[in-house]
Amino acid sequence: MKKILSLVMLAGCCTFGFGQEKQDAFVTNPDNMGWMQGFPPAPEKTLRASDGSFFEFPNLRYSVNHMQEFFPSRTVPASEDNRYTVKTKLDKNIDSIEFTPWNSDEKMTFKDSLAANYTDGIIIMHKGKIVYEQYPAGLKPDGRHSAMSVSKSFCGTIASILVAEGKLDPSKMVIDYVPELKGSGYEDATVRQVMDMTTAIQYSEDYNNPKAEVWAYSAAGNVFRPVDYKGPENYYEYLKTVKKIKGQEHGEAFGYKTINTELLGWIVSRASGKGLAQLVSEKIWQPLGAHYDAYYQLDPSGIAFAGGGLSLNLRDMAMFGEMIRNGGKLNGRQVIPEAAAKDIATGGCNPKAQEAFAKSDYPMLKGLSYRDMWWITNNSHGAYMARGVHGQAIYIDPKAEMVIARFASTYLASNKYIDPLSIPAYEAVADYFMKK
């Protein structure tokens, strides 16, 4: 299983924490561990994707910053000119902001939460300025880190852009863009249902179940396969095999399934005639004025891993969030259509979307909804977020005029272990700004 899992486990879909043992964040700081150092590295310091060792804890604290060394990848070119500018005015008071984690009665400071969340890098922006920036472990200011399922929100943003440009019709059927899926469980699903993850697809991401569909999906996308492998050769071939849940219709319930993002990546490529990496570069990264190339991991057929394969720079990710917060604008330039940014922020703020989300298994996330592959809190500040396993996040609070971008490498993958410490911390910082 470990070998098959080595690529797909990076998606923010994971619900597992087995096999990962808690160790101190300072002890496991990758700057001190010596992984992959030397010519060649010592055997005990060598990490490999082929045997899964690259993503065992604490090894993953190194690998999240070096995914391009483990998998084939495709570059997302940054801007060569007209790069964004941003002012920095650091606020030392943020470290001492206190909050109470959901699963505790004891207060914690924001500074202490960084180690508790195994934070690799974090930026907080307020009213367009960087007011907080830390790189506690592994990540450097010019580095690139795996975004995991924050990748989904980039794919969803591309789809929202194409809708705003009139190049993608969300009311059309999936097979209008991908006729190869006729006869699959997606045959009678709409593009919008894929964008909002309300497809009734028979697909489980329970990694404790050896018969879960995620294993076949994982194998299809894995570049390290047994020589006798007989299954689908890539993500798209796997999508042709999926079935529909008996007795359930598309659009009824939210279900967080990474294969929906792989399909959306296929749809936007068909609608535009361009691959996902090229779309992200042309529609987001270059107009944004990103300073650093990003990159996507690839499956055996060179298909970008839409659900969790994007690696990018932290400042660039923070500025992407700031652009979305500002209705698609940054530095006075309209980067993406205003309608696309508005749909992400408010398109899921309705009772029907909340009812669909309520049918899913997220007991700690009451009242949320999902739109364009972004998580919508529907709280009093209208906050929304992109999330990935092991602590990756973009948190946008429109009322507080705040954006938080974070990369991390926690020992447990699922956000159900991370949210109790993260979301109240974000909300406490937002409340602090509201009182200034």
Short mmCIF file of C-alpha atoms in Angstrom, two decimals:
data_model
loop_
_atom_site.label_atom_id
_atom_site.label_comp_id
_atom_site.label_asym_id
_atom_site.label_seq_id
_atom_site.Cartn_x
_atom_site.Cartn_y
_atom_site.Cartn_z
CA MET A 1 0.00 0.00 0.00
CA LYS A 2 2.74 2.43 0.90
CA LYS A 3 4.22 2.36 -2.60
CA ILE A 4 0.84 2.90 -4.24
CA LEU A 5 -0.05 5.72 -1.88
CA SER A 6 3.10 7.74 -2.39
CA LEU A 7 1.64 10.25 -4.88
CA VAL A 8 -2.04 10.46 -4.12
CA MET A 9 -1.61 10.80 -0.35
CA LEU A 10 -0.60 14.40 -1.02
CA ALA A 11 -4.17 15.33 -1.85
CA GLY A 12 -6.06 17.15 0.89
CA CYS A 13 -8.59 14.37 0.90
CA CYS A 14 -6.74 12.17 3.35
CA THR A 15 -8.55 11.17 6.51
CA PHE A 16 -5.81 9.10 8.04
CA GLY A 17 -3.29 9.61 10.76
CA PHE A 18 -2.13 6.02 11.19
CA GLY A 19 1.57 5.29 11.10
CA GLN A 20 2.48 8.81 12.10
CA GLU A 21 3.96 9.23 15.57
CA LYS A 22 3.92 12.60 17.30
CA GLN A 23 7.35 14.09 17.78
CA ASP A 24 8.44 17.51 18.95
CA ALA A 25 8.30 20.21 16.25
CA PHE A 26 11.70 21.58 17.21
CA VAL A 27 13.37 18.16 17.30
CA THR A 28 12.01 17.32 13.83
CA ASN A 29 12.96 20.63 12.23
CA PRO A 30 14.28 19.52 8.81
CA ASP A 31 17.06 22.10 8.96
CA ASN A 32 18.68 19.96 11.66
CA MET A 33 17.94 16.46 10.41
CA GLY A 34 20.43 16.17 7.55
CA TRP A 35 18.14 14.45 5.06
CA MET A 36 19.46 14.09 1.50
CA GLN A 37 22.79 15.72 2.38
CA GLY A 38 26.14 14.42 1.12
CA PHE A 39 27.47 12.81 -2.06
CA PRO A 40 25.69 10.47 -1.82
CA PRO A 41 23.51 10.92 1.27
CA ALA A 42 23.98 8.33 3.99
CA PRO A 43 21.50 5.42 3.62
CA GLU A 44 19.65 6.37 6.82
CA LYS A 45 19.29 9.95 5.53
CA THR A 46 18.07 8.99 2.05
CA LEU A 47 14.37 9.48 1.30
CA ARG A 48 12.57 7.84 -1.61
CA ALA A 49 9.17 8.11 -3.22
CA SER A 50 9.36 4.56 -4.54
CA ASP A 51 9.14 3.03 -1.06
CA GLY A 52 7.07 5.78 0.57
CA SER A 53 9.82 6.80 2.98
CA PHE A 54 9.72 10.37 1.69
CA PHE A 55 6.33 10.88 3.31
CA GLU A 56 6.70 9.17 6.64
CA PHE A 57 6.87 11.54 9.59
CA PRO A 58 9.20 13.28 10.28
CA ASN A 59 10.70 12.75 6.81
CA LEU A 60 7.81 14.60 5.21
CA ARG A 61 9.03 17.79 6.86
CA TYR A 62 11.84 17.74 4.31
CA SER A 63 9.93 16.40 1.31
CA VAL A 64 7.11 18.99 1.36
CA ASN A 65 9.76 21.54 0.40
CA HIS A 66 11.34 19.37 -2.28
CA MET A 67 8.56 17.54 -4.16
CA GLN A 68 10.23 18.23 -7.49
CA GLU A 69 13.08 15.96 -6.39
CA PHE A 70 10.75 12.99 -5.93
CA PHE A 71 8.30 13.17 -8.85
CA PRO A 72 8.19 14.30 -12.46
CA SER A 73 6.78 17.80 -12.66
CA ARG A 74 5.67 20.59 -15.00
CA THR A 75 6.56 24.23 -14.41
CA VAL A 76 3.94 26.94 -13.93
CA PRO A 77 5.91 29.96 -15.20
CA ALA A 78 5.83 33.10 -13.05
CA SER A 79 5.80 36.64 -14.36
CA GLU A 80 8.96 37.99 -16.01
CA ASP A 81 7.85 41.60 -15.56
CA ASN A 82 5.14 43.60 -13.81
CA ARG A 83 5.71 41.61 -10.65
CA TYR A 84 3.54 42.48 -7.67
CA THR A 85 4.77 44.80 -4.98
CA VAL A 86 3.76 44.61 -1.34
CA LYS A 87 4.53 46.69 1.74
CA THR A 88 5.60 45.14 5.01
CA LYS A 89 4.75 46.58 8.41
CA LEU A 90 5.24 43.88 11.01
CA ASP A 91 2.97 43.82 14.06
CA LYS A 92 4.77 42.28 17.04
CA ASN A 93 1.53 42.09 19.01
CA ILE A 94 0.26 39.19 16.90
CA ASP A 95 2.54 36.72 18.68
CA SER A 96 0.80 37.40 21.98
CA ILE A 97 -2.80 37.13 20.70
CA GLU A 98 -4.58 34.47 22.73
CA PHE A 99 -7.26 31.99 21.67
CA THR A 100 -8.83 28.82 23.01
CA PRO A 101 -8.54 25.70 20.83
CA TRP A 102 -11.80 23.87 20.24
CA ASN A 103 -10.57 20.75 22.00
CA SER A 104 -9.16 22.51 25.09
CA ASP A 105 -10.12 24.77 27.98
CA GLU A 106 -6.68 26.37 28.11
CA LYS A 107 -5.70 29.45 26.17
CA MET A 108 -2.78 29.45 23.77
CA THR A 109 -0.82 32.29 22.17
CA PHE A 110 -0.56 32.61 18.44
CA LYS A 111 3.22 32.23 18.68
CA ASP A 112 2.89 28.94 20.56
CA SER A 113 0.43 27.66 17.96
CA LEU A 114 3.13 27.74 15.28
CA ALA A 115 5.07 24.88 16.83
CA ALA A 116 1.87 23.07 17.81
CA ASN A 117 0.86 23.11 14.12
CA TYR A 118 4.37 22.21 12.87
CA THR A 119 4.31 25.42 10.86
CA ASP A 120 6.92 25.70 8.10
CA GLY A 121 5.99 29.21 7.01
CA ILE A 122 3.16 31.67 7.64
CA ILE A 123 2.21 35.11 6.35
CA ILE A 124 -0.59 37.34 7.62
CA MET A 125 -1.77 40.26 5.52
CA HIS A 126 -3.98 43.10 6.75
CA LYS A 127 -5.36 45.76 4.45
CA GLY A 128 -2.91 44.74 1.75
CA LYS A 129 0.25 44.83 3.87
CA ILE A 130 2.29 41.96 5.28
CA VAL A 131 2.03 42.32 9.04
CA TYR A 132 3.41 38.94 10.08
CA GLU A 133 5.90 36.60 8.38
CA GLN A 134 7.67 33.64 9.94
CA TYR A 135 9.62 30.64 8.60
CA PRO A 136 10.04 28.36 11.63
CA ALA A 137 11.18 25.16 9.90
CA GLY A 138 12.49 23.97 6.57
CA LEU A 139 10.90 26.53 4.28
CA LYS A 140 12.87 29.55 3.10
CA PRO A 141 11.41 32.86 1.81
CA ASP A 142 12.39 31.94 -1.75
CA GLY A 143 11.37 28.28 -1.41
CA ARG A 144 8.41 26.36 -2.75
CA HIS A 145 6.26 24.07 -0.63
CA SER A 146 3.61 21.48 -1.45
CA ALA A 147 0.16 23.08 -1.26
CA MET A 148 -1.55 19.67 -1.19
CA SER A 149 -5.31 20.25 -1.47
CA VAL A 150 -4.97 24.00 -1.68
CA SER A 151 -4.26 22.85 -5.25
CA LYS A 152 -7.97 22.09 -5.57
CA SER A 153 -8.84 25.74 -5.00
CA PHE A 154 -6.50 26.79 -7.80
CA CYS A 155 -8.27 24.39 -10.16
CA GLY A 156 -11.65 25.66 -8.96
CA THR A 157 -10.51 29.24 -9.50
CA ILE A 158 -9.52 28.41 -13.08
CA ALA A 159 -12.98 26.97 -13.67
CA SER A 160 -14.61 30.07 -12.16
CA ILE A 161 -12.48 32.26 -14.45
CA LEU A 162 -13.50 30.29 -17.54
CA VAL A 163 -17.15 30.57 -16.51
CA ALA A 164 -16.79 34.35 -16.16
CA GLU A 165 -15.12 34.50 -19.57
CA GLY A 166 -17.95 32.55 -21.17
CA LYS A 167 -15.66 29.64 -22.07
CA LEU A 168 -17.19 27.14 -19.65
CA ASP A 169 -20.88 26.58 -18.98
CA PRO A 170 -21.41 25.14 -15.48
CA SER A 171 -24.96 24.05 -16.35
CA LYS A 172 -23.76 21.73 -19.10
CA MET A 173 -23.26 18.05 -18.57
CA VAL A 174 -19.81 16.67 -17.92
CA ILE A 175 -20.01 14.59 -21.10
CA ASP A 176 -20.54 17.74 -23.17
CA TYR A 177 -16.86 18.45 -22.49
CA VAL A 178 -15.57 14.94 -21.85
CA PRO A 179 -17.64 12.52 -23.97
CA GLU A 180 -15.28 9.70 -22.96
CA LEU A 181 -17.15 9.59 -19.63
CA LYS A 182 -20.40 8.46 -21.22
CA GLY A 183 -21.39 5.28 -19.41
CA SER A 184 -19.51 6.24 -16.23
CA GLY A 185 -21.00 7.52 -12.98
CA TYR A 186 -20.37 11.06 -14.20
CA GLU A 187 -22.56 10.71 -17.28
CA ASP A 188 -25.54 12.58 -15.82
CA ALA A 189 -23.58 15.06 -13.66
CA THR A 190 -23.25 18.74 -14.45
CA VAL A 191 -20.05 20.74 -14.45
CA ARG A 192 -21.35 22.78 -11.49
CA GLN A 193 -21.87 19.62 -9.46
CA VAL A 194 -18.24 18.69 -10.10
CA MET A 195 -17.06 22.22 -9.20
CA ASP A 196 -18.95 22.10 -5.90
CA MET A 197 -18.27 18.43 -5.10
CA THR A 198 -21.91 17.36 -5.02
CA THR A 199 -21.49 14.39 -7.35
CA ALA A 200 -22.99 11.11 -6.20
CA ILE A 201 -19.93 9.07 -7.11
CA GLN A 202 -19.16 5.74 -5.48
CA TYR A 203 -15.72 6.58 -4.16
CA SER A 204 -14.16 6.18 -0.73
CA GLU A 205 -10.95 7.74 0.54
CA ASP A 206 -10.85 5.57 3.68
CA TYR A 207 -7.19 4.54 3.72
CA ASN A 208 -7.90 2.00 6.45
CA ASN A 209 -10.07 0.05 3.98
CA PRO A 210 -7.93 -1.94 1.51
CA LYS A 211 -10.94 -2.17 -0.82
CA ALA A 212 -11.58 1.59 -0.91
CA GLU A 213 -11.66 3.10 -4.40
CA VAL A 214 -8.82 5.45 -3.51
CA TRP A 215 -6.33 2.61 -3.98
CA ALA A 216 -7.24 2.13 -7.66
CA TYR A 217 -7.16 5.89 -8.19
CA SER A 218 -3.79 6.08 -6.44
CA ALA A 219 -2.33 3.31 -8.59
CA ALA A 220 -3.56 5.00 -11.78
CA GLY A 221 -1.66 8.17 -10.93
CA ASN A 222 1.46 6.60 -9.46
CA VAL A 223 4.71 6.65 -11.39
CA PHE A 224 6.07 3.82 -9.18
CA ARG A 225 3.97 0.80 -10.15
CA PRO A 226 4.65 -2.94 -10.11
CA VAL A 227 5.68 -4.38 -13.48
CA ASP A 228 2.58 -6.61 -13.45
CA TYR A 229 0.17 -3.67 -12.94
CA LYS A 230 -2.98 -4.09 -15.11
CA GLY A 231 -5.19 -1.15 -14.10
CA PRO A 232 -5.90 2.30 -15.60
CA GLU A 233 -2.77 3.99 -16.93
CA ASN A 234 -3.54 7.51 -15.73
CA TYR A 235 -6.07 9.65 -13.83
CA TYR A 236 -8.34 10.13 -16.83
CA GLU A 237 -8.55 6.41 -17.58
CA TYR A 238 -9.49 5.83 -13.94
CA LEU A 239 -12.33 8.38 -14.18
CA LYS A 240 -13.95 6.26 -16.90
CA THR A 241 -14.35 3.42 -14.39
CA VAL A 242 -16.20 5.22 -11.60
CA LYS A 243 -19.77 4.30 -10.73
CA LYS A 244 -22.67 6.23 -9.28
CA ILE A 245 -24.04 5.61 -5.80
CA LYS A 246 -27.24 3.62 -6.10
CA GLY A 247 -30.32 5.54 -5.01
CA GLN A 248 -28.58 8.93 -4.84
CA GLU A 249 -28.72 11.77 -7.34
CA HIS A 250 -26.01 14.25 -8.20
CA GLY A 251 -26.45 17.59 -6.46
CA GLU A 252 -28.03 16.27 -3.28
CA ALA A 253 -25.05 16.11 -0.93
CA PHE A 254 -21.53 17.44 -0.61
CA GLY A 255 -18.85 14.77 -0.76
CA TYR A 256 -15.17 15.72 -0.63
CA LYS A 257 -13.63 13.50 -3.32
CA THR A 258 -10.33 14.29 -4.95
CA ILE A 259 -11.34 12.61 -8.20
CA ASN A 260 -13.80 15.49 -8.75
CA THR A 261 -10.80 17.83 -9.00
CA GLU A 262 -9.03 15.52 -11.43
CA LEU A 263 -12.17 15.61 -13.57
CA LEU A 264 -12.43 19.39 -13.30
CA GLY A 265 -8.82 19.64 -14.48
CA TRP A 266 -9.83 17.57 -17.53
CA ILE A 267 -12.91 19.72 -18.15
CA VAL A 268 -11.10 23.07 -18.01
CA SER A 269 -8.43 21.72 -20.36
CA ARG A 270 -11.07 20.58 -22.84
CA ALA A 271 -12.94 23.89 -22.58
CA SER A 272 -9.79 25.95 -23.14
CA GLY A 273 -7.56 23.69 -25.20
CA LYS A 274 -4.77 24.15 -22.64
CA GLY A 275 -3.29 22.04 -19.85
CA LEU A 276 -3.84 22.95 -16.21
CA ALA A 277 -0.27 24.16 -15.60
CA GLN A 278 -0.49 26.47 -18.61
CA LEU A 279 -3.91 27.74 -17.51
CA VAL A 280 -2.71 28.54 -13.98
CA SER A 281 0.29 30.36 -15.42
CA GLU A 282 -1.65 32.36 -18.03
CA LYS A 283 -4.81 33.05 -16.05
CA ILE A 284 -3.40 33.53 -12.52
CA TRP A 285 0.37 33.38 -12.00
CA GLN A 286 1.58 35.77 -14.71
CA PRO A 287 -1.25 38.33 -14.38
CA LEU A 288 -0.73 38.23 -10.60
CA GLY A 289 2.93 39.09 -11.09
CA ALA A 290 4.08 36.02 -9.16
CA HIS A 291 7.78 36.13 -8.32
CA TYR A 292 8.50 32.39 -8.42
CA ASP A 293 7.63 29.56 -10.79
CA ALA A 294 5.26 27.02 -9.29
CA TYR A 295 5.08 23.41 -10.45
CA TYR A 296 2.67 20.48 -10.70
CA GLN A 297 3.47 16.84 -10.08
CA LEU A 298 2.56 14.59 -13.00
CA ASP A 299 1.03 11.15 -13.39
CA PRO A 300 2.60 8.51 -15.70
CA SER A 301 0.94 10.14 -18.74
CA GLY A 302 2.11 13.64 -17.91
CA ILE A 303 -1.27 14.76 -16.52
CA ALA A 304 -1.01 17.38 -13.80
CA PHE A 305 -2.13 16.16 -10.37
CA ALA A 306 -4.96 18.70 -10.01
CA GLY A 307 -6.16 17.47 -6.63
CA GLY A 308 -2.95 17.93 -4.67
CA GLY A 309 0.13 18.30 -6.83
CA LEU A 310 0.87 22.04 -6.83
CA SER A 311 3.96 23.45 -5.11
CA LEU A 312 4.45 27.19 -4.82
CA ASN A 313 6.08 30.03 -2.92
CA LEU A 314 4.47 31.26 0.32
CA ARG A 315 4.49 34.98 -0.53
CA ASP A 316 3.05 34.23 -3.96
CA MET A 317 0.29 32.18 -2.32
CA ALA A 318 -0.49 34.98 0.14
CA MET A 319 -0.74 37.48 -2.71
CA PHE A 320 -3.03 35.11 -4.59
CA GLY A 321 -5.31 35.13 -1.53
CA GLU A 322 -5.10 38.92 -1.29
CA MET A 323 -6.09 39.20 -4.94
CA ILE A 324 -9.14 36.98 -4.40
CA ARG A 325 -10.09 39.06 -1.34
CA ASN A 326 -9.96 42.23 -3.43
CA GLY A 327 -12.41 41.04 -6.05
CA GLY A 328 -9.70 39.80 -8.40
CA LYS A 329 -7.53 42.92 -8.21
CA LEU A 330 -3.94 43.36 -7.05
CA ASN A 331 -1.72 46.45 -7.28
CA GLY A 332 -4.49 48.18 -9.19
CA ARG A 333 -4.65 45.48 -11.89
CA GLN A 334 -7.64 43.24 -12.55
CA VAL A 335 -5.92 39.84 -12.39
CA ILE A 336 -8.99 37.62 -12.75
CA PRO A 337 -12.57 38.62 -13.61
CA GLU A 338 -14.39 40.25 -10.71
CA ALA A 339 -17.30 37.88 -11.30
CA ALA A 340 -15.00 34.88 -10.73
CA ALA A 341 -13.71 36.20 -7.41
CA LYS A 342 -17.23 37.12 -6.31
CA ASP A 343 -18.57 33.67 -7.11
CA ILE A 344 -15.83 32.07 -5.01
CA ALA A 345 -16.54 34.36 -2.06
CA THR A 346 -20.35 34.41 -2.11
CA GLY A 347 -21.63 31.84 -4.61
CA GLY A 348 -21.99 29.21 -1.92
CA CYS A 349 -23.63 31.45 0.67
CA ASN A 350 -27.13 30.04 0.41
CA PRO A 351 -29.30 27.55 2.31
CA LYS A 352 -29.24 24.94 -0.47
CA ALA A 353 -25.43 24.77 -0.44
CA GLN A 354 -25.40 24.60 3.35
CA GLU A 355 -27.97 21.80 3.31
CA ALA A 356 -25.83 19.82 0.87
CA PHE A 357 -22.77 20.31 3.07
CA ALA A 358 -24.69 19.31 6.21
CA LYS A 359 -25.22 15.85 4.70
CA SER A 360 -21.47 15.23 4.78
CA ASP A 361 -19.41 13.98 7.72
CA TYR A 362 -17.89 17.19 9.15
CA PRO A 363 -19.36 17.49 12.66
CA MET A 364 -16.96 20.29 13.69
CA LEU A 365 -17.71 22.41 10.61
CA LYS A 366 -21.34 23.26 11.11
CA GLY A 367 -22.94 25.79 8.78
CA LEU A 368 -20.26 25.58 6.10
CA SER A 369 -20.74 25.20 2.37
CA TYR A 370 -18.47 24.59 -0.61
CA ARG A 371 -18.10 26.52 -3.85
CA ASP A 372 -15.62 26.36 -6.72
CA MET A 373 -13.44 24.06 -4.60
CA TRP A 374 -13.21 26.61 -1.76
CA TRP A 375 -14.58 26.08 1.78
CA ILE A 376 -17.13 28.74 2.74
CA THR A 377 -17.51 29.31 6.50
CA ASN A 378 -20.72 31.41 6.33
CA ASN A 379 -19.59 33.03 9.58
CA SER A 380 -20.31 36.65 10.51
CA HIS A 381 -17.15 37.80 8.71
CA GLY A 382 -17.93 35.95 5.49
CA ALA A 383 -14.62 34.06 5.72
CA TYR A 384 -13.66 31.37 3.23
CA MET A 385 -10.61 29.17 2.84
CA ALA A 386 -8.51 26.75 0.84
CA ARG A 387 -7.25 23.75 2.85
CA GLY A 388 -4.83 20.88 2.47
CA VAL A 389 -3.64 18.00 4.62
CA HIS A 390 -0.77 18.43 7.06
CA GLY A 391 -1.72 22.09 7.63
CA GLN A 392 -1.73 23.92 4.28
CA ALA A 393 -4.15 26.86 4.22
CA ILE A 394 -5.32 30.12 2.74
CA TYR A 395 -7.80 31.85 5.06
CA ILE A 396 -9.57 34.96 3.78
CA ASP A 397 -11.61 37.18 6.11
CA PRO A 398 -13.26 39.98 4.09
CA LYS A 399 -14.66 41.88 7.08
CA ALA A 400 -11.32 41.96 8.89
CA GLU A 401 -9.52 42.69 5.58
CA MET A 402 -7.20 39.81 6.41
CA VAL A 403 -5.49 36.99 4.52
CA ILE A 404 -3.49 34.20 6.16
CA ALA A 405 -1.31 31.85 4.11
CA ARG A 406 0.32 28.92 5.84
CA PHE A 407 2.48 25.93 4.95
CA ALA A 408 3.00 23.20 7.53
CA SER A 409 4.04 19.57 8.00
CA THR A 410 2.03 18.18 10.89
CA TYR A 411 2.43 14.56 11.93
CA LEU A 412 -1.30 13.92 11.35
CA ALA A 413 -2.77 14.52 7.92
CA SER A 414 -6.47 15.22 8.28
CA ASN A 415 -7.83 18.70 8.92
CA LYS A 416 -10.13 17.24 11.56
CA TYR A 417 -7.03 17.11 13.76
CA ILE A 418 -5.75 20.51 12.61
CA ASP A 419 -8.90 22.69 12.55
CA PRO A 420 -9.40 22.79 16.36
CA LEU A 421 -6.10 24.59 16.69
CA SER A 422 -6.04 26.55 13.43
CA ILE A 423 -9.47 28.04 12.83
CA PRO A 424 -9.86 29.63 16.30
CA ALA A 425 -6.35 31.07 15.91
CA TYR A 426 -7.31 32.66 12.58
CA GLU A 427 -10.52 34.03 14.07
CA ALA A 428 -8.65 35.49 17.05
CA VAL A 429 -6.29 37.37 14.73
CA ALA A 430 -9.27 38.65 12.74
CA ASP A 431 -10.93 39.89 15.95
CA TYR A 432 -7.68 41.64 16.89
CA PHE A 433 -7.68 43.52 13.59
CA MET A 434 -11.34 44.45 13.99
CA LYS A 435 -10.52 46.17 17.28
CA LYS A 436 -7.56 48.16 15.96
#
